[in-house]
N, CA, C and O atoms as CSV, one atom per row, in Angstrom:
chain,resi,resn,atom,element,x,y,z
A,1,UNK,N,N,-162.731,102.743,11.765
A,1,UNK,CA,C,-163.984,102.864,11.030
A,1,UNK,C,C,-165.034,103.514,11.926
A,1,UNK,O,O,-165.065,103.262,13.131
A,2,UNK,N,N,-165.868,104.325,11.360
A,2,UNK,CA,C,-166.925,105.028,12.093
A,2,UNK,C,C,-167.801,104.044,12.848
A,2,UNK,O,O,-168.186,104.289,13.991
A,3,UNK,N,N,-168.111,102.937,12.207
A,3,UNK,CA,C,-169.004,101.951,12.813
A,3,UNK,C,C,-168.497,101.515,14.173
A,3,UNK,O,O,-169.274,101.373,15.116
A,4,UNK,N,N,-167.193,101.304,14.275
A,4,UNK,CA,C,-166.631,100.837,15.528
A,4,UNK,C,C,-166.821,101.807,16.675
A,4,UNK,O,O,-166.806,101.397,17.835
A,5,UNK,N,N,-166.999,103.074,16.377
A,5,UNK,CA,C,-167.160,104.085,17.415
A,5,UNK,C,C,-168.455,103.882,18.182
A,5,UNK,O,O,-168.480,104.010,19.406
A,6,UNK,N,N,-169.511,103.571,17.487
A,6,UNK,CA,C,-170.818,103.533,18.137
A,6,UNK,C,C,-171.526,102.191,17.987
A,6,UNK,O,O,-172.384,101.861,18.804
A,7,UNK,N,N,-171.190,101.417,16.971
A,7,UNK,CA,C,-171.948,100.212,16.703
A,7,UNK,C,C,-171.119,98.942,16.882
A,7,UNK,O,O,-171.416,97.927,16.252
A,8,UNK,N,N,-170.094,98.975,17.721
A,8,UNK,CA,C,-169.338,97.755,17.968
A,8,UNK,C,C,-170.289,96.750,18.593
A,8,UNK,O,O,-171.328,97.131,19.133
A,9,UNK,N,N,-169.947,95.476,18.526
A,9,UNK,CA,C,-170.836,94.457,19.061
A,9,UNK,C,C,-171.308,94.777,20.470
A,9,UNK,O,O,-172.483,94.593,20.789
A,10,UNK,N,N,-170.403,95.253,21.313
A,10,UNK,CA,C,-170.788,95.575,22.689
A,10,UNK,C,C,-171.752,96.753,22.724
A,10,UNK,O,O,-172.731,96.728,23.471
A,11,UNK,N,N,-171.491,97.774,21.934
A,11,UNK,CA,C,-172.358,98.950,21.965
A,11,UNK,C,C,-173.683,98.712,21.258
A,11,UNK,O,O,-174.720,99.205,21.701
A,12,UNK,N,N,-173.656,97.960,20.160
A,12,UNK,CA,C,-174.874,97.745,19.390
A,12,UNK,C,C,-175.907,96.978,20.198
A,12,UNK,O,O,-177.047,97.419,20.340
A,13,UNK,N,N,-175.509,95.841,20.719
A,13,UNK,CA,C,-176.465,95.021,21.442
A,13,UNK,C,C,-176.187,94.991,22.940
A,13,UNK,O,O,-176.782,94.197,23.668
A,14,UNK,N,N,-175.298,95.841,23.396
A,14,UNK,CA,C,-174.987,95.913,24.810
A,14,UNK,C,C,-175.942,96.824,25.565
A,14,UNK,O,O,-175.716,97.134,26.735
A,15,UNK,N,N,-176.979,97.239,24.918
A,15,UNK,CA,C,-177.970,98.115,25.555
A,15,UNK,C,C,-179.100,97.265,26.122
A,15,UNK,O,O,-180.282,97.553,25.930
A,16,UNK,N,N,-178.700,96.212,26.826
A,16,UNK,CA,C,-179.664,95.229,27.300
A,16,UNK,C,C,-180.722,95.811,28.221
A,16,UNK,O,O,-181.845,95.309,28.266
A,17,UNK,N,N,-180.387,96.843,28.942
A,17,UNK,CA,C,-181.369,97.418,29.863
A,17,UNK,C,C,-182.569,97.992,29.136
A,17,UNK,O,O,-183.655,98.074,29.709
A,18,UNK,N,N,-182.393,98.391,27.880
A,18,UNK,CA,C,-183.520,98.945,27.138
A,18,UNK,C,C,-184.081,97.961,26.129
A,18,UNK,O,O,-185.256,98.047,25.769
A,19,UNK,N,N,-183.262,97.030,25.669
A,19,UNK,CA,C,-183.717,96.097,24.638
A,19,UNK,C,C,-184.310,94.822,25.198
A,19,UNK,O,O,-185.297,94.302,24.678
A,20,UNK,N,N,-183.708,94.327,26.250
A,20,UNK,CA,C,-184.129,93.041,26.788
A,20,UNK,C,C,-185.121,93.234,27.926
A,20,UNK,O,O,-185.106,94.253,28.618
A,21,UNK,N,N,-185.977,92.243,28.105
A,21,UNK,CA,C,-186.918,92.319,29.227
A,21,UNK,C,C,-186.159,92.397,30.556
A,21,UNK,O,O,-185.003,91.982,30.642
A,22,UNK,N,N,-186.803,92.919,31.566
A,22,UNK,CA,C,-186.205,93.076,32.893
A,22,UNK,C,C,-185.645,91.744,33.382
A,22,UNK,O,O,-186.335,90.725,33.368
A,23,UNK,N,N,-184.389,91.768,33.813
A,23,UNK,CA,C,-183.749,90.529,34.254
A,23,UNK,C,C,-184.358,89.976,35.534
A,23,UNK,O,O,-184.150,88.806,35.855
A,24,UNK,N,N,-185.096,90.779,36.261
A,24,UNK,CA,C,-185.755,90.309,37.480
A,24,UNK,C,C,-187.092,89.635,37.194
A,24,UNK,O,O,-187.691,89.041,38.091
A,25,UNK,N,N,-187.554,89.722,35.979
A,25,UNK,CA,C,-188.819,89.103,35.594
A,25,UNK,C,C,-188.529,87.689,35.093
A,25,UNK,O,O,-188.087,87.503,33.959
A,26,UNK,N,N,-188.782,86.701,35.944
A,26,UNK,CA,C,-188.452,85.313,35.625
A,26,UNK,C,C,-189.192,84.801,34.397
A,26,UNK,O,O,-188.720,83.882,33.727
A,27,UNK,N,N,-190.331,85.379,34.103
A,27,UNK,CA,C,-191.095,84.969,32.929
A,27,UNK,C,C,-190.268,85.130,31.652
A,27,UNK,O,O,-190.406,84.346,30.712
A,28,UNK,N,N,-189.407,86.155,31.625
A,28,UNK,CA,C,-188.636,86.452,30.425
A,28,UNK,C,C,-187.211,85.901,30.451
A,28,UNK,O,O,-186.432,86.190,29.542
A,29,UNK,N,N,-186.853,85.123,31.456
A,29,UNK,CA,C,-185.488,84.600,31.552
A,29,UNK,C,C,-185.084,83.819,30.307
A,29,UNK,O,O,-183.990,84.048,29.791
A,30,UNK,N,N,-185.914,82.906,29.797
A,30,UNK,CA,C,-185.507,82.191,28.576
A,30,UNK,C,C,-185.324,83.126,27.376
A,30,UNK,O,O,-184.394,82.946,26.590
A,31,UNK,N,N,-186.199,84.118,27.234
A,31,UNK,CA,C,-186.091,85.058,26.120
A,31,UNK,C,C,-184.792,85.844,26.208
A,31,UNK,O,O,-184.119,86.051,25.199
A,32,UNK,N,N,-184.436,86.281,27.414
A,32,UNK,CA,C,-183.179,87.020,27.589
A,32,UNK,C,C,-181.994,86.177,27.137
A,32,UNK,O,O,-181.109,86.675,26.441
A,33,UNK,N,N,-181.970,84.922,27.521
A,33,UNK,CA,C,-180.847,84.048,27.163
A,33,UNK,C,C,-180.748,83.865,25.650
A,33,UNK,O,O,-179.656,83.904,25.083
A,34,UNK,N,N,-181.879,83.667,25.010
A,34,UNK,CA,C,-181.894,83.481,23.552
A,34,UNK,C,C,-181.432,84.752,22.854
A,34,UNK,O,O,-180.606,84.694,21.943
A,35,UNK,N,N,-181.954,85.896,23.272
A,35,UNK,CA,C,-181.578,87.161,22.638
A,35,UNK,C,C,-180.101,87.467,22.840
A,35,UNK,O,O,-179.439,87.932,21.913
A,36,UNK,N,N,-179.577,87.217,24.025
A,36,UNK,CA,C,-178.152,87.446,24.257
A,36,UNK,C,C,-177.315,86.599,23.305
A,36,UNK,O,O,-176.312,87.067,22.765
A,37,UNK,N,N,-177.724,85.372,23.105
A,37,UNK,CA,C,-176.986,84.495,22.187
A,37,UNK,C,C,-177.092,84.995,20.748
A,37,UNK,O,O,-176.099,85.007,20.020
A,38,UNK,N,N,-178.281,85.403,20.340
A,38,UNK,CA,C,-178.450,85.929,18.981
A,38,UNK,C,C,-177.622,87.191,18.766
A,38,UNK,O,O,-177.003,87.360,17.715
A,39,UNK,N,N,-177.611,88.071,19.755
A,39,UNK,CA,C,-176.874,89.323,19.628
A,39,UNK,C,C,-175.370,89.080,19.546
A,39,UNK,O,O,-174.637,89.894,18.983
A,40,UNK,N,N,-174.909,87.960,20.106
A,40,UNK,CA,C,-173.470,87.678,20.133
A,40,UNK,C,C,-172.963,87.017,18.855
A,40,UNK,O,O,-171.753,86.879,18.679
A,41,UNK,N,N,-173.849,86.608,17.970
A,41,UNK,CA,C,-173.395,85.938,16.751
A,41,UNK,C,C,-172.686,86.925,15.838
A,41,UNK,O,O,-173.028,88.107,15.806
A,42,UNK,N,N,-171.691,86.435,15.090
A,42,UNK,CA,C,-170.933,87.336,14.208
A,42,UNK,C,C,-171.771,87.830,13.034
A,42,UNK,O,O,-172.780,87.228,12.668
A,43,UNK,N,N,-171.332,88.923,12.466
A,43,UNK,CA,C,-171.974,89.434,11.256
A,43,UNK,C,C,-173.022,90.494,11.494
A,43,UNK,O,O,-173.692,90.932,10.559
A,44,UNK,N,N,-173.172,90.914,12.746
A,44,UNK,CA,C,-174.163,91.952,13.024
A,44,UNK,C,C,-173.582,93.325,12.703
A,44,UNK,O,O,-172.394,93.562,12.919
A,45,UNK,N,N,-174.396,94.211,12.202
A,45,UNK,CA,C,-173.982,95.588,12.035
A,45,UNK,C,C,-173.885,96.116,10.628
A,45,UNK,O,O,-173.805,97.330,10.440
A,46,UNK,N,N,-173.888,95.251,9.628
A,46,UNK,CA,C,-173.693,95.725,8.256
A,46,UNK,C,C,-174.776,96.706,7.831
A,46,UNK,O,O,-174.466,97.761,7.278
A,47,UNK,N,N,-176.026,96.379,8.076
A,47,UNK,CA,C,-177.117,97.258,7.652
A,47,UNK,C,C,-177.057,98.598,8.380
A,47,UNK,O,O,-177.254,99.650,7.773
A,48,UNK,N,N,-176.789,98.553,9.663
A,48,UNK,CA,C,-176.655,99.789,10.423
A,48,UNK,C,C,-175.470,100.620,9.961
A,48,UNK,O,O,-175.542,101.848,9.901
A,49,UNK,N,N,-174.380,99.940,9.634
A,49,UNK,CA,C,-173.203,100.651,9.124
A,49,UNK,C,C,-173.530,101.349,7.810
A,49,UNK,O,O,-173.140,102.497,7.599
A,50,UNK,N,N,-174.238,100.665,6.936
A,50,UNK,CA,C,-174.629,101.279,5.664
A,50,UNK,C,C,-175.535,102.488,5.895
A,50,UNK,O,O,-175.428,103.492,5.192
A,51,UNK,N,N,-176.416,102.388,6.870
A,51,UNK,CA,C,-177.285,103.519,7.206
A,51,UNK,C,C,-176.457,104.723,7.660
A,51,UNK,O,O,-176.685,105.850,7.220
A,52,UNK,N,N,-175.502,104.467,8.541
A,52,UNK,CA,C,-174.653,105.554,9.031
A,52,UNK,C,C,-173.818,106.143,7.905
A,52,UNK,O,O,-173.686,107.363,7.800
A,53,UNK,N,N,-173.258,105.291,7.068
A,53,UNK,CA,C,-172.457,105.791,5.947
A,53,UNK,C,C,-173.301,106.623,4.992
A,53,UNK,O,O,-172.843,107.647,4.486
A,54,UNK,N,N,-174.527,106.189,4.747
A,54,UNK,CA,C,-175.389,106.945,3.831
A,54,UNK,C,C,-175.845,108.271,4.450
A,54,UNK,O,O,-176.255,109.185,3.735
A,55,UNK,N,N,-175.772,108.368,5.777
A,55,UNK,CA,C,-176.144,109.612,6.455
A,55,UNK,C,C,-174.977,110.589,6.548
A,55,UNK,O,O,-175.124,111.685,7.089
A,56,UNK,N,N,-173.849,110.204,6.037
A,56,UNK,CA,C,-172.700,111.106,6.050
A,56,UNK,C,C,-171.432,110.454,6.537
A,56,UNK,O,O,-170.333,110.835,6.132
A,57,UNK,N,N,-171.577,109.473,7.405
A,57,UNK,CA,C,-170.458,108.648,7.805
A,57,UNK,C,C,-169.424,109.246,8.732
A,57,UNK,O,O,-168.475,108.545,9.082
A,58,UNK,N,N,-169.539,110.474,9.148
A,58,UNK,CA,C,-168.533,111.031,10.050
A,58,UNK,C,C,-168.795,110.557,11.476
A,58,UNK,O,O,-169.893,110.101,11.795
A,59,UNK,N,N,-167.785,110.670,12.326
A,59,UNK,CA,C,-167.977,110.276,13.722
A,59,UNK,C,C,-169.036,111.147,14.389
A,59,UNK,O,O,-169.783,110.667,15.241
A,60,UNK,N,N,-169.106,112.405,14.016
A,60,UNK,CA,C,-170.115,113.309,14.580
A,60,UNK,C,C,-171.515,112.830,14.207
A,60,UNK,O,O,-172.418,112.808,15.043
A,61,UNK,N,N,-171.683,112.446,12.941
A,61,UNK,CA,C,-172.987,111.946,12.483
A,61,UNK,C,C,-173.301,110.624,13.165
A,61,UNK,O,O,-174.421,110.415,13.632
A,62,UNK,N,N,-172.318,109.728,13.225
A,62,UNK,CA,C,-172.538,108.397,13.802
A,62,UNK,C,C,-172.880,108.459,15.280
A,62,UNK,O,O,-173.530,107.553,15.801
A,63,UNK,N,N,-172.458,109.500,15.956
A,63,UNK,CA,C,-172.699,109.610,17.392
A,63,UNK,C,C,-174.091,110.146,17.725
A,63,UNK,O,O,-174.446,110.222,18.901
A,64,UNK,N,N,-174.874,110.514,16.739
A,64,UNK,CA,C,-176.209,111.038,16.999
A,64,UNK,C,C,-177.118,109.919,17.509
A,64,UNK,O,O,-177.254,108.890,16.847
A,65,UNK,N,N,-177.739,110.103,18.668
A,65,UNK,CA,C,-178.580,109.054,19.242
A,65,UNK,C,C,-179.710,108.605,18.316
A,65,UNK,O,O,-180.042,107.420,18.284
A,66,UNK,N,N,-180.296,109.521,17.572
A,66,UNK,CA,C,-181.393,109.139,16.679
A,66,UNK,C,C,-180.900,108.214,15.575
A,66,UNK,O,O,-181.585,107.256,15.217
A,67,UNK,N,N,-179.733,108.488,15.041
A,67,UNK,CA,C,-179.178,107.630,13.999
A,67,UNK,C,C,-178.826,106.264,14.568
A,67,UNK,O,O,-179.014,105.241,13.909
A,68,UNK,N,N,-178.320,106.252,15.785
A,68,UNK,CA,C,-178.008,104.995,16.463
A,68,UNK,C,C,-179.280,104.171,16.642
A,68,UNK,O,O,-179.272,102.962,16.413
A,69,UNK,N,N,-180.364,104.812,17.048
A,69,UNK,CA,C,-181.639,104.112,17.235
A,69,UNK,C,C,-182.144,103.534,15.917
A,69,UNK,O,O,-182.640,102.408,15.885
A,70,UNK,N,N,-182.024,104.290,14.839
A,70,UNK,CA,C,-182.442,103.779,13.528
A,70,UNK,C,C,-181.583,102.604,13.092
A,70,UNK,O,O,-182.098,101.603,12.593
A,71,UNK,N,N,-180.270,102.725,13.279
A,71,UNK,CA,C,-179.363,101.642,12.889
A,71,UNK,C,C,-179.667,100.381,13.687
A,71,UNK,O,O,-179.688,99.282,13.134
A,72,UNK,N,N,-179.900,100.537,14.965
A,72,UNK,CA,C,-180.236,99.397,15.811
A,72,UNK,C,C,-181.581,98.805,15.406
A,72,UNK,O,O,-181.725,97.585,15.330
A,73,UNK,N,N,-182.561,99.661,15.147
A,73,UNK,CA,C,-183.863,99.177,14.694
A,73,UNK,C,C,-183.754,98.386,13.406
A,73,UNK,O,O,-184.414,97.359,13.245
A,74,UNK,N,N,-182.931,98.855,12.493
A,74,UNK,CA,C,-182.722,98.156,11.229
A,74,UNK,C,C,-182.098,96.783,11.460
A,74,UNK,O,O,-182.513,95.800,10.847
A,75,UNK,N,N,-181.106,96.714,12.341
A,75,UNK,CA,C,-180.472,95.429,12.654
A,75,UNK,C,C,-181.463,94.462,13.302
A,75,UNK,O,O,-181.491,93.278,12.967
A,76,UNK,N,N,-182.265,94.965,14.219
A,76,UNK,CA,C,-183.250,94.106,14.884
A,76,UNK,C,C,-184.314,93.626,13.911
A,76,UNK,O,O,-184.756,92.480,13.987
A,77,UNK,N,N,-184.722,94.488,13.009
A,77,UNK,CA,C,-185.694,94.104,11.986
A,77,UNK,C,C,-185.132,92.973,11.126
A,77,UNK,O,O,-185.828,92.002,10.832
A,78,UNK,N,N,-183.884,93.106,10.732
A,78,UNK,CA,C,-183.247,92.059,9.936
A,78,UNK,C,C,-183.152,90.750,10.721
A,78,UNK,O,O,-183.429,89.679,10.183
A,79,UNK,N,N,-182.762,90.838,11.985
A,79,UNK,CA,C,-182.646,89.644,12.811
A,79,UNK,C,C,-184.004,88.963,12.985
A,79,UNK,O,O,-184.087,87.735,12.966
A,80,UNK,N,N,-185.051,89.741,13.151
A,80,UNK,CA,C,-186.404,89.178,13.271
A,80,UNK,C,C,-186.784,88.413,12.015
A,80,UNK,O,O,-187.351,87.323,12.093
A,81,UNK,N,N,-186.471,88.983,10.854
A,81,UNK,CA,C,-186.818,88.294,9.604
A,81,UNK,C,C,-186.041,86.994,9.467
A,81,UNK,O,O,-186.567,86.016,8.936
A,82,UNK,N,N,-184.801,86.966,9.934
A,82,UNK,CA,C,-184.015,85.730,9.864
A,82,UNK,C,C,-184.609,84.643,10.753
A,82,UNK,O,O,-184.698,83.483,10.350
A,83,UNK,N,N,-185.012,85.019,11.955
A,83,UNK,CA,C,-185.602,84.041,12.878
A,83,UNK,C,C,-186.869,83.450,12.276
A,83,UNK,O,O,-187.046,82.232,12.280
A,84,UNK,N,N,-187.745,84.294,11.763
A,84,UNK,CA,C,-188.992,83.807,11.164
A,84,UNK,C,C,-188.735,83.064,9.856
A,84,UNK,O,O,-189.384,82.054,9.586
A,85,UNK,N,N,-187.803,83.548,9.045
A,85,UNK,CA,C,-187.505,82.901,7.772
A,85,UNK,C,C,-186.974,81.485,7.974
A,85,UNK,O,O,-187.374,80.564,7.261
A,86,UNK,N,N,-186.081,81.309,8.934
A,86,UNK,CA,C,-185.559,79.969,9.207
A,86,UNK,C,C,-186.688,79.018,9.576
A,86,UNK,O,O,-186.688,77.858,9.164
A,87,UNK,N,N,-187.629,79.497,10.337
A,87,UNK,CA,C,-188.771,78.675,10.736
A,87,UNK,C,C,-189.636,78.327,9.531
A,87,UNK,O,O,-189.983,77.163,9.327
A,88,UNK,N,N,-189.980,79.324,8.740
A,88,UNK,CA,C,-190.845,79.088,7.576
A,88,UNK,C,C,-190.195,78.159,6.556
A,88,UNK,O,O,-190.861,77.316,5.956
A,89,UNK,N,N,-188.887,78.322,6.365
A,89,UNK,CA,C,-188.160,77.491,5.403
A,89,UNK,C,C,-187.693,76.170,5.997
A,89,UNK,O,O,-187.160,75.313,5.292
A,90,UNK,N,N,-187.899,76.014,7.300
A,90,UNK,CA,C,-187.420,74.842,8.028
A,90,UNK,C,C,-185.902,74.680,7.898
A,90,UNK,O,O,-185.386,73.563,7.860
A,91,UNK,N,N,-185.200,75.810,7.831
A,91,UNK,CA,C,-183.734,75.798,7.803
A,91,UNK,C,C,-183.250,75.470,9.209
A,91,UNK,O,O,-183.576,76.169,10.168
A,92,UNK,N,N,-182.483,74.417,9.318
A,92,UNK,CA,C,-182.073,73.954,10.636
A,92,UNK,C,C,-180.858,74.687,11.192
A,92,UNK,O,O,-180.602,74.644,12.395
A,93,UNK,N,N,-180.106,75.364,10.316
A,93,UNK,CA,C,-178.891,76.031,10.775
A,93,UNK,C,C,-178.811,77.450,10.242
A,93,UNK,O,O,-179.272,77.754,9.142
A,94,UNK,N,N,-178.215,78.303,11.052
A,94,UNK,CA,C,-177.960,79.699,10.668
A,94,UNK,C,C,-176.507,79.975,11.038
A,94,UNK,O,O,-176.148,79.966,12.215
A,95,UNK,N,N,-175.670,80.222,10.027
A,95,UNK,CA,C,-174.232,80.479,10.233
A,95,UNK,C,C,-173.573,79.374,11.050
A,95,UNK,O,O,-172.775,79.636,11.950
A,96,UNK,N,N,-173.922,78.136,10.718
A,96,UNK,CA,C,-173.300,76.991,11.365
A,96,UNK,C,C,-173.848,76.643,12.735
A,96,UNK,O,O,-173.398,75.679,13.354
A,97,UNK,N,N,-174.794,77.400,13.209
A,97,UNK,CA,C,-175.392,77.141,14.523
A,97,UNK,C,C,-176.843,76.719,14.338
A,97,UNK,O,O,-177.462,77.056,13.329
A,98,UNK,N,N,-177.391,75.986,15.299
A,98,UNK,CA,C,-178.802,75.609,15.177
A,98,UNK,C,C,-179.692,76.853,15.107
A,98,UNK,O,O,-179.493,77.818,15.846
A,99,UNK,N,N,-180.662,76.812,14.217
A,99,UNK,CA,C,-181.628,77.909,14.109
A,99,UNK,C,C,-182.433,77.984,15.406
A,99,UNK,O,O,-182.535,77.002,16.142
A,100,UNK,N,N,-182.990,79.138,15.671
A,100,UNK,CA,C,-183.748,79.345,16.911
A,100,UNK,C,C,-184.840,78.295,17.052
A,100,UNK,O,O,-184.997,77.706,18.122
A,101,UNK,N,N,-185.593,78.054,15.989
A,101,UNK,CA,C,-186.706,77.107,16.082
A,101,UNK,C,C,-186.210,75.691,16.346
A,101,UNK,O,O,-186.877,74.911,17.025
A,102,UNK,N,N,-185.045,75.365,15.810
A,102,UNK,CA,C,-184.508,74.020,15.976
A,102,UNK,C,C,-183.984,73.821,17.400
A,102,UNK,O,O,-184.126,72.743,17.975
A,103,UNK,N,N,-183.392,74.845,17.948
A,103,UNK,CA,C,-182.803,74.734,19.279
A,103,UNK,C,C,-183.833,74.886,20.394
A,103,UNK,O,O,-183.779,74.169,21.393
A,104,UNK,N,N,-184.785,75.830,20.224
A,104,UNK,CA,C,-185.712,76.139,21.311
A,104,UNK,C,C,-187.169,75.835,20.981
A,104,UNK,O,O,-188.038,75.989,21.840
A,105,UNK,N,N,-187.448,75.412,19.768
A,105,UNK,CA,C,-188.813,75.061,19.411
A,105,UNK,C,C,-189.512,76.120,18.574
A,105,UNK,O,O,-189.113,77.284,18.540
A,106,UNK,N,N,-190.563,75.681,17.904
A,106,UNK,CA,C,-191.300,76.536,16.972
A,106,UNK,C,C,-191.970,77.704,17.695
A,106,UNK,O,O,-191.833,78.851,17.270
A,107,UNK,N,N,-192.686,77.428,18.772
A,107,UNK,CA,C,-193.404,78.499,19.477
A,107,UNK,C,C,-192.440,79.565,19.990
A,107,UNK,O,O,-192.716,80.761,19.901
A,108,UNK,N,N,-191.332,79.124,20.518
A,108,UNK,CA,C,-190.339,80.072,21.021
A,108,UNK,C,C,-189.779,80.917,19.889
A,108,UNK,O,O,-189.602,82.125,20.049
A,109,UNK,N,N,-189.497,80.300,18.746
A,109,UNK,CA,C,-188.961,81.046,17.600
A,109,UNK,C,C,-189.942,82.117,17.134
A,109,UNK,O,O,-189.540,83.233,16.804
A,110,UNK,N,N,-191.220,81.778,17.108
A,110,UNK,CA,C,-192.227,82.770,16.708
A,110,UNK,C,C,-192.223,83.939,17.695
A,110,UNK,O,O,-192.242,85.099,17.283
A,111,UNK,N,N,-192.199,83.639,18.984
A,111,UNK,CA,C,-192.206,84.698,19.999
A,111,UNK,C,C,-190.936,85.545,19.956
A,111,UNK,O,O,-191.001,86.765,20.101
A,112,UNK,N,N,-189.784,84.910,19.759
A,112,UNK,CA,C,-188.525,85.656,19.668
A,112,UNK,C,C,-188.555,86.577,18.455
A,112,UNK,O,O,-188.201,87.751,18.558
A,113,UNK,N,N,-188.977,86.052,17.309
A,113,UNK,CA,C,-189.076,86.884,16.108
A,113,UNK,C,C,-190.047,88.031,16.298
A,113,UNK,O,O,-189.763,89.161,15.901
A,114,UNK,N,N,-191.192,87.748,16.903
A,114,UNK,CA,C,-192.182,88.805,17.153
A,114,UNK,C,C,-191.633,89.867,18.110
A,114,UNK,O,O,-191.847,91.062,17.907
A,115,UNK,N,N,-190.928,89.426,19.146
A,115,UNK,CA,C,-190.327,90.380,20.086
A,115,UNK,C,C,-189.322,91.280,19.363
A,115,UNK,O,O,-189.283,92.489,19.593
A,116,UNK,N,N,-188.511,90.683,18.489
A,116,UNK,CA,C,-187.533,91.469,17.733
A,116,UNK,C,C,-188.225,92.455,16.797
A,116,UNK,O,O,-187.804,93.607,16.687
A,117,UNK,N,N,-189.288,92.007,16.121
A,117,UNK,CA,C,-190.053,92.919,15.254
A,117,UNK,C,C,-190.610,94.095,16.065
A,117,UNK,O,O,-190.466,95.254,15.674
A,118,UNK,N,N,-191.242,93.784,17.186
A,118,UNK,CA,C,-191.848,94.840,18.006
A,118,UNK,C,C,-190.793,95.814,18.525
A,118,UNK,O,O,-191.016,97.024,18.539
A,119,UNK,N,N,-189.661,95.292,18.945
A,119,UNK,CA,C,-188.596,96.147,19.457
A,119,UNK,C,C,-188.000,96.993,18.341
A,119,UNK,O,O,-187.692,98.167,18.545
A,120,UNK,N,N,-187.837,96.401,17.163
A,120,UNK,CA,C,-187.327,97.160,16.009
A,120,UNK,C,C,-188.277,98.296,15.661
A,120,UNK,O,O,-187.841,99.429,15.452
A,121,UNK,N,N,-189.553,98.007,15.600
A,121,UNK,CA,C,-190.535,99.045,15.284
A,121,UNK,C,C,-190.537,100.145,16.346
A,121,UNK,O,O,-190.685,101.326,16.031
A,122,UNK,N,N,-190.370,99.743,17.610
A,122,UNK,CA,C,-190.313,100.735,18.685
A,122,UNK,C,C,-189.105,101.660,18.507
A,122,UNK,O,O,-189.217,102.874,18.679
A,123,UNK,N,N,-187.946,101.079,18.159
A,123,UNK,CA,C,-186.737,101.888,17.958
A,123,UNK,C,C,-186.929,102.863,16.800
A,123,UNK,O,O,-186.587,104.040,16.908
A,124,UNK,N,N,-187.473,102.372,15.702
A,124,UNK,CA,C,-187.692,103.215,14.521
A,124,UNK,C,C,-188.743,104.274,14.825
A,124,UNK,O,O,-188.607,105.428,14.419
A,125,UNK,N,N,-189.782,103.878,15.533
A,125,UNK,CA,C,-190.881,104.785,15.878
A,125,UNK,C,C,-190.413,105.948,16.748
A,125,UNK,O,O,-190.931,107.058,16.627
A,126,UNK,N,N,-189.443,105.702,17.621
A,126,UNK,CA,C,-188.959,106.778,18.488
A,126,UNK,C,C,-188.317,107.899,17.683
A,126,UNK,O,O,-188.308,109.051,18.118
A,127,UNK,N,N,-187.784,107.572,16.523
A,127,UNK,CA,C,-187.118,108.572,15.687
A,127,UNK,C,C,-188.064,109.136,14.637
A,127,UNK,O,O,-188.130,110.349,14.437
A,128,UNK,N,N,-188.790,108.255,13.974
A,128,UNK,CA,C,-189.578,108.658,12.799
A,128,UNK,C,C,-191.042,108.938,13.093
A,128,UNK,O,O,-191.739,109.505,12.251
A,129,UNK,N,N,-191.523,108.555,14.266
A,129,UNK,CA,C,-192.920,108.777,14.599
A,129,UNK,C,C,-193.805,107.620,14.173
A,129,UNK,O,O,-193.402,106.797,13.352
A,130,UNK,N,N,-195.005,107.553,14.727
A,130,UNK,CA,C,-195.898,106.419,14.478
A,130,UNK,C,C,-196.324,106.267,13.026
A,130,UNK,O,O,-196.589,105.150,12.581
A,131,UNK,N,N,-196.396,107.345,12.287
A,131,UNK,CA,C,-196.818,107.242,10.888
A,131,UNK,C,C,-195.790,106.530,10.023
A,131,UNK,O,O,-196.125,106.037,8.946
A,132,UNK,N,N,-194.546,106.469,10.477
A,132,UNK,CA,C,-193.502,105.825,9.682
A,132,UNK,C,C,-193.775,104.338,9.500
A,132,UNK,O,O,-193.365,103.759,8.494
A,133,UNK,N,N,-194.450,103.715,10.438
A,133,UNK,CA,C,-194.719,102.288,10.349
A,133,UNK,C,C,-195.718,101.963,9.244
A,133,UNK,O,O,-195.733,100.840,8.739
A,134,UNK,N,N,-196.540,102.915,8.866
A,134,UNK,CA,C,-197.483,102.684,7.773
A,134,UNK,C,C,-196.739,102.450,6.466
A,134,UNK,O,O,-197.211,101.706,5.606
A,135,UNK,N,N,-195.583,103.079,6.311
A,135,UNK,CA,C,-194.787,102.904,5.094
A,135,UNK,C,C,-194.122,101.546,5.039
A,135,UNK,O,O,-193.809,101.055,3.955
A,136,UNK,N,N,-193.899,100.925,6.197
A,136,UNK,CA,C,-193.252,99.619,6.243
A,136,UNK,C,C,-194.180,98.543,5.719
A,136,UNK,O,O,-193.738,97.600,5.063
A,137,UNK,N,N,-195.471,98.683,6.006
A,137,UNK,CA,C,-196.437,97.683,5.547
A,137,UNK,C,C,-196.498,97.733,4.052
A,137,UNK,O,O,-197.250,96.974,3.440
């Protein structure tokens, strides 16, 4: 499948050097651990795969860095909404695991969701430009 070429679990969220805060910054150590765990949960990639398929679906198309950035941004946006939604709905579990807010607390869940939103917008912005975010609102 085309998705496996570029968006396998390792490739999709294995870009920790650009997605996650610097590992030498102790302030962000807890955030890094939480994000690594979230990225490792099953079921990631469907939205990005649909984006790639709708763009043509060939391996040549899927290998385009801009499309990869959009697919990743879409996945991060979805993950951010799940983190915040679980908190707002007080859902204690997500796919059989404790929700972020339940495991690490409400304040942490808000910050993790916000970080994911900001990172998703940054990924999308790199491809579509700053005006693209006005359409999201």
